[in-house]
Every structure is written in structure tokens, then in C-alpha cells.
Amino acid sequence: AQSMTCLRCHSAASTPNLINWNGSIHALNEVSCFNCHKLHAGPQQKLGRLEQYDACVTCHVSVKMEFSQSSHHPVPEHKMTCTDCHDPHNSSNSTNLKGMQVKAVCTRCHMEYQGPFVYEHADVTEDCTNCHNPHGSPNNNLLAVSQPFLCMQCHSGHHGNRSDQGTLINNEMK
């Protein structure tokens, strides 16, 4: 109801980023404009880079914990903001991403992984989060599981059954 008061003036016609507000995750969970914005504070009602992280992690505590890990995107350092990847007002997908696929969001900054590649890894074609935690991880490069265990979840380990090794062992015995 509080958001509807704001939307009377800040409708989709005057504020295009609110066009899908009523179907957004925040609206469906009864988060109102006042939870994040100061009422009629002029330019200060829009959250700046320094304020945005604090406002988001007030509710998203698990994300704050992920950002405290050794490998994380530089959001707490204010080199990135939550809205670089997420759209809190206008997105209709479950994580408020600024794209329909995770890879589309990731490759906006990480263009070197956009492809197409001659030998493309199947899991990477659609969703980077198959291997990476987007907010933070205790492993290097935001990996969900440390190496080599990450790869071994899908690929069998190397056995070292090379024919030249057998020859070497047999020659040493003689």
C-alpha cells in the first residue's frame, strides 16, 4: 500500500524503471519504497554507491556474509554496486538480475568469457554459477568448490595409464 502511494506520481510513464514493480520480488514480499528510500529527500532519496550496499545487506544478510569471504566481487569496497547486476525495481526474475540469463549479466564485465569458443565447456554456455558463487567464496576466483574437486564433480579423475610409464617401469626392473 505504501508503494502504491509513491507509484501514483512515480508511475511507469514518468519513471520507466518502475514498469514491472508490481510483479517484482520486492513488491511481492511487501518491501515498500520507504524500506530503501527516504521520503521526499530530493536527490538524497536515490541511493548512492556508498549507501546502496548497506541498504541491500540490511535484508540480504546471507549475501553480506558471502561478501565477507576472501574471494568476492568488490561490492563492500564500493568499486561495484548491487545494481550493477541486479535491478531492484524492474526485474521479474527470481534474483532481480539485469538479464534473462546469468551468463548475460556476468559477461557484461567479463567479456573474455562471452564466446563463442571452438571448444566450449558445456556448463559455461548458460550459467556461470554452476562453478562460481557470484557474491563470494573461500576459494580463489569465486569458485564454489576448490580445485581439483570442482572439476571432479562432473569429470572423472586422471588415472595416469600411459603406455610409456609401463615401459619405464619395466626397463628399470631389468
mmCIF file of C-alpha atoms in Angstrom:
data_model
loop_
_atom_site.group_PDB
_atom_site.id
_atom_site.type_symbol
_atom_site.label_atom_id
_atom_site.label_comp_id
_atom_site.label_asym_id
_atom_site.label_seq_id
_atom_site.Cartn_x
_atom_site.Cartn_y
_atom_site.Cartn_z
ATOM 1 C CA ALA A 1 0.000 0.000 0.000
ATOM 2 C CA GLN A 2 2.881 2.372 0.781
ATOM 3 C CA SER A 3 4.426 1.719 -2.628
ATOM 4 C CA MET A 4 1.110 2.411 -4.332
ATOM 5 C CA THR A 5 1.186 5.876 -2.778
ATOM 6 C CA CYS A 6 4.562 6.504 -4.418
ATOM 7 C CA LEU A 7 3.516 4.933 -7.715
ATOM 8 C CA ARG A 8 0.671 7.417 -8.130
ATOM 9 C CA CYS A 9 3.279 10.036 -9.030
ATOM 10 C CA HIS A 10 6.208 7.808 -9.941
ATOM 11 C CA SER A 11 4.303 5.726 -12.456
ATOM 12 C CA ALA A 12 5.772 3.807 -15.347
ATOM 13 C CA ALA A 13 5.113 6.812 -17.585
ATOM 14 C CA SER A 14 7.316 9.134 -15.526
ATOM 15 C CA THR A 15 9.790 6.595 -14.096
ATOM 16 C CA PRO A 16 10.401 3.815 -16.651
ATOM 17 C CA ASN A 17 12.424 1.627 -14.267
ATOM 18 C CA LEU A 18 9.239 1.040 -12.220
ATOM 19 C CA ILE A 19 7.266 -0.502 -15.089
ATOM 20 C CA ASN A 20 7.335 -4.011 -13.561
ATOM 21 C CA TRP A 21 7.330 -3.015 -9.884
ATOM 22 C CA ASN A 22 4.040 -4.738 -9.037
ATOM 23 C CA GLY A 23 5.385 -8.107 -10.255
ATOM 24 C CA SER A 24 8.854 -7.707 -8.782
ATOM 25 C CA ILE A 25 10.214 -9.885 -5.975
ATOM 26 C CA HIS A 26 10.430 -6.885 -3.651
ATOM 27 C CA ALA A 27 6.796 -5.906 -4.231
ATOM 28 C CA LEU A 28 5.598 -9.493 -3.825
ATOM 29 C CA ASN A 29 7.451 -9.688 -0.493
ATOM 30 C CA GLU A 30 5.876 -6.426 0.665
ATOM 31 C CA VAL A 31 9.062 -4.374 0.563
ATOM 32 C CA SER A 32 7.967 -0.786 0.122
ATOM 33 C CA CYS A 33 9.775 2.216 -1.304
ATOM 34 C CA PHE A 34 10.282 3.504 2.259
ATOM 35 C CA ASN A 35 12.374 0.464 3.183
ATOM 36 C CA CYS A 36 15.167 1.753 0.947
ATOM 37 C CA HIS A 37 14.400 5.388 0.106
ATOM 38 C CA LYS A 38 13.950 8.498 2.218
ATOM 39 C CA LEU A 39 10.610 10.143 1.531
ATOM 40 C CA HIS A 40 10.960 13.353 -0.489
ATOM 41 C CA ALA A 41 14.601 13.929 0.417
ATOM 42 C CA GLY A 42 15.315 15.320 -3.037
ATOM 43 C CA PRO A 43 18.404 13.924 -4.738
ATOM 44 C CA GLN A 44 19.347 12.186 -1.470
ATOM 45 C CA GLN A 45 16.419 9.763 -1.771
ATOM 46 C CA LYS A 46 18.264 7.979 -4.573
ATOM 47 C CA LEU A 47 20.825 5.652 -3.035
ATOM 48 C CA GLY A 48 24.418 6.434 -3.911
ATOM 49 C CA ARG A 49 27.258 3.955 -4.339
ATOM 50 C CA LEU A 50 28.237 4.206 -0.683
ATOM 51 C CA GLU A 51 24.702 3.811 0.701
ATOM 52 C CA GLN A 52 23.453 1.100 -1.620
ATOM 53 C CA TYR A 53 25.422 -1.829 -0.189
ATOM 54 C CA ASP A 54 24.337 -1.009 3.364
ATOM 55 C CA ALA A 55 20.696 -0.717 2.310
ATOM 56 C CA CYS A 56 20.703 -4.047 0.464
ATOM 57 C CA VAL A 57 22.510 -6.113 3.100
ATOM 58 C CA THR A 58 20.096 -4.897 5.769
ATOM 59 C CA CYS A 59 17.671 -7.502 4.414
ATOM 60 C CA HIS A 60 20.056 -9.722 2.441
ATOM 61 C CA VAL A 61 22.184 -10.865 5.391
ATOM 62 C CA SER A 62 23.363 -14.101 3.737
ATOM 63 C CA VAL A 63 24.743 -12.067 0.823
ATOM 64 C CA LYS A 64 26.617 -9.861 3.286
ATOM 65 C CA MET A 65 28.219 -12.983 4.756
ATOM 66 C CA GLU A 66 29.244 -14.167 1.267
ATOM 67 C CA PHE A 67 30.892 -10.803 0.581
ATOM 68 C CA SER A 68 32.969 -11.172 3.754
ATOM 69 C CA GLN A 69 34.796 -14.185 2.312
ATOM 70 C CA SER A 70 38.320 -13.915 0.906
ATOM 71 C CA SER A 71 37.283 -14.086 -2.760
ATOM 72 C CA HIS A 72 34.408 -11.734 -3.586
ATOM 73 C CA HIS A 73 33.273 -9.112 -6.058
ATOM 74 C CA PRO A 74 34.381 -5.667 -4.801
ATOM 75 C CA VAL A 75 30.938 -4.533 -3.664
ATOM 76 C CA PRO A 76 31.785 -3.876 0.027
ATOM 77 C CA GLU A 77 34.730 -1.789 -1.197
ATOM 78 C CA HIS A 78 32.252 0.287 -3.279
ATOM 79 C CA LYS A 79 34.032 -0.474 -6.575
ATOM 80 C CA MET A 80 30.819 -2.184 -7.709
ATOM 81 C CA THR A 81 27.235 -1.811 -6.582
ATOM 82 C CA CYS A 82 24.421 -4.294 -6.211
ATOM 83 C CA THR A 83 22.616 -2.582 -9.093
ATOM 84 C CA ASP A 84 25.477 -3.329 -11.468
ATOM 85 C CA CYS A 85 23.982 -6.844 -11.672
ATOM 86 C CA HIS A 86 20.550 -6.561 -10.055
ATOM 87 C CA ASP A 87 17.536 -4.343 -10.748
ATOM 88 C CA PRO A 88 15.546 -3.974 -7.516
ATOM 89 C CA HIS A 89 12.654 -2.149 -9.221
ATOM 90 C CA ASN A 90 12.040 -3.648 -12.620
ATOM 91 C CA SER A 91 13.080 -7.269 -12.794
ATOM 92 C CA SER A 92 10.632 -10.126 -12.947
ATOM 93 C CA ASN A 93 13.127 -12.957 -12.477
ATOM 94 C CA SER A 94 13.790 -14.535 -9.092
ATOM 95 C CA THR A 95 17.130 -12.850 -8.356
ATOM 96 C CA ASN A 96 16.324 -9.452 -9.893
ATOM 97 C CA LEU A 97 19.106 -9.888 -12.458
ATOM 98 C CA LYS A 98 19.567 -7.292 -15.175
ATOM 99 C CA GLY A 99 19.396 -10.027 -17.798
ATOM 100 C CA MET A 100 17.411 -13.123 -18.546
ATOM 101 C CA GLN A 101 20.424 -15.436 -18.173
ATOM 102 C CA VAL A 102 23.177 -15.353 -15.574
ATOM 103 C CA LYS A 103 25.876 -15.528 -18.249
ATOM 104 C CA ALA A 104 24.491 -12.392 -19.927
ATOM 105 C CA VAL A 105 24.964 -10.479 -16.675
ATOM 106 C CA CYS A 106 28.443 -11.879 -15.971
ATOM 107 C CA THR A 107 29.807 -11.248 -19.449
ATOM 108 C CA ARG A 108 28.901 -7.560 -19.303
ATOM 109 C CA CYS A 109 32.133 -7.193 -17.289
ATOM 110 C CA HIS A 110 33.862 -10.496 -18.060
ATOM 111 C CA MET A 111 33.698 -10.207 -21.857
ATOM 112 C CA GLU A 112 36.586 -12.628 -22.387
ATOM 113 C CA TYR A 113 34.227 -15.469 -21.412
ATOM 114 C CA GLN A 114 31.419 -14.495 -23.753
ATOM 115 C CA GLY A 115 32.397 -16.809 -26.619
ATOM 116 C CA PRO A 116 31.637 -18.473 -28.893
ATOM 117 C CA PHE A 117 34.653 -20.719 -28.440
ATOM 118 C CA VAL A 118 35.877 -23.625 -30.557
ATOM 119 C CA TYR A 119 35.911 -25.924 -27.510
ATOM 120 C CA GLU A 120 33.257 -24.509 -25.241
ATOM 121 C CA HIS A 121 32.704 -26.040 -21.818
ATOM 122 C CA ALA A 122 29.074 -27.173 -21.734
ATOM 123 C CA ASP A 123 28.225 -25.818 -18.279
ATOM 124 C CA VAL A 124 29.614 -22.393 -19.089
ATOM 125 C CA THR A 125 27.332 -21.788 -22.062
ATOM 126 C CA GLU A 126 24.369 -20.789 -19.908
ATOM 127 C CA ASP A 127 25.126 -20.342 -16.242
ATOM 128 C CA CYS A 128 28.407 -19.258 -14.631
ATOM 129 C CA THR A 129 27.002 -20.137 -11.201
ATOM 130 C CA ASN A 130 27.410 -23.838 -11.994
ATOM 131 C CA CYS A 131 31.022 -23.324 -10.869
ATOM 132 C CA HIS A 132 31.183 -19.847 -9.314
ATOM 133 C CA ASN A 133 29.447 -18.185 -6.356
ATOM 134 C CA PRO A 134 28.634 -14.690 -7.616
ATOM 135 C CA HIS A 135 28.919 -12.876 -4.290
ATOM 136 C CA GLY A 136 31.780 -14.600 -2.517
ATOM 137 C CA SER A 137 33.634 -17.796 -1.789
ATOM 138 C CA PRO A 138 36.534 -19.011 0.358
ATOM 139 C CA ASN A 139 38.096 -20.382 -2.866
ATOM 140 C CA ASN A 140 40.038 -18.387 -5.477
ATOM 141 C CA ASN A 141 38.118 -16.860 -8.394
ATOM 142 C CA LEU A 142 34.782 -17.213 -6.590
ATOM 143 C CA LEU A 143 34.834 -20.979 -7.205
ATOM 144 C CA ALA A 144 32.057 -22.839 -5.409
ATOM 145 C CA VAL A 145 34.388 -25.770 -4.621
ATOM 146 C CA SER A 146 38.187 -25.787 -4.564
ATOM 147 C CA GLN A 147 40.254 -27.355 -7.319
ATOM 148 C CA PRO A 148 40.525 -30.199 -8.342
ATOM 149 C CA PHE A 149 37.302 -31.209 -6.590
ATOM 150 C CA LEU A 150 35.159 -28.787 -8.587
ATOM 151 C CA CYS A 151 36.044 -30.474 -11.882
ATOM 152 C CA MET A 152 35.837 -33.951 -10.372
ATOM 153 C CA GLN A 153 32.152 -33.425 -9.571
ATOM 154 C CA CYS A 154 31.432 -33.940 -13.276
ATOM 155 C CA HIS A 155 34.678 -35.319 -14.720
ATOM 156 C CA SER A 156 36.485 -38.457 -13.613
ATOM 157 C CA GLY A 157 39.997 -38.043 -12.271
ATOM 158 C CA HIS A 158 43.128 -38.712 -14.302
ATOM 159 C CA HIS A 159 44.429 -42.242 -13.923
ATOM 160 C CA GLY A 160 47.891 -41.834 -15.400
ATOM 161 C CA ASN A 161 47.596 -45.001 -17.505
ATOM 162 C CA ARG A 162 50.112 -44.011 -20.133
ATOM 163 C CA SER A 163 51.928 -46.721 -22.061
ATOM 164 C CA ASP A 164 55.329 -45.014 -21.701
ATOM 165 C CA GLN A 165 55.093 -45.266 -17.891
ATOM 166 C CA GLY A 166 54.773 -49.033 -18.079
ATOM 167 C CA THR A 167 57.791 -49.218 -20.361
ATOM 168 C CA LEU A 168 59.835 -47.100 -17.997
ATOM 169 C CA ILE A 169 58.979 -49.283 -15.008
ATOM 170 C CA ASN A 170 59.780 -52.496 -16.909
ATOM 171 C CA ASN A 171 63.158 -51.141 -18.082
ATOM 172 C CA GLU A 172 64.117 -50.105 -14.533
ATOM 173 C CA MET A 173 63.417 -53.628 -13.243
ATOM 174 C CA LYS A 174 65.794 -55.258 -15.760
#
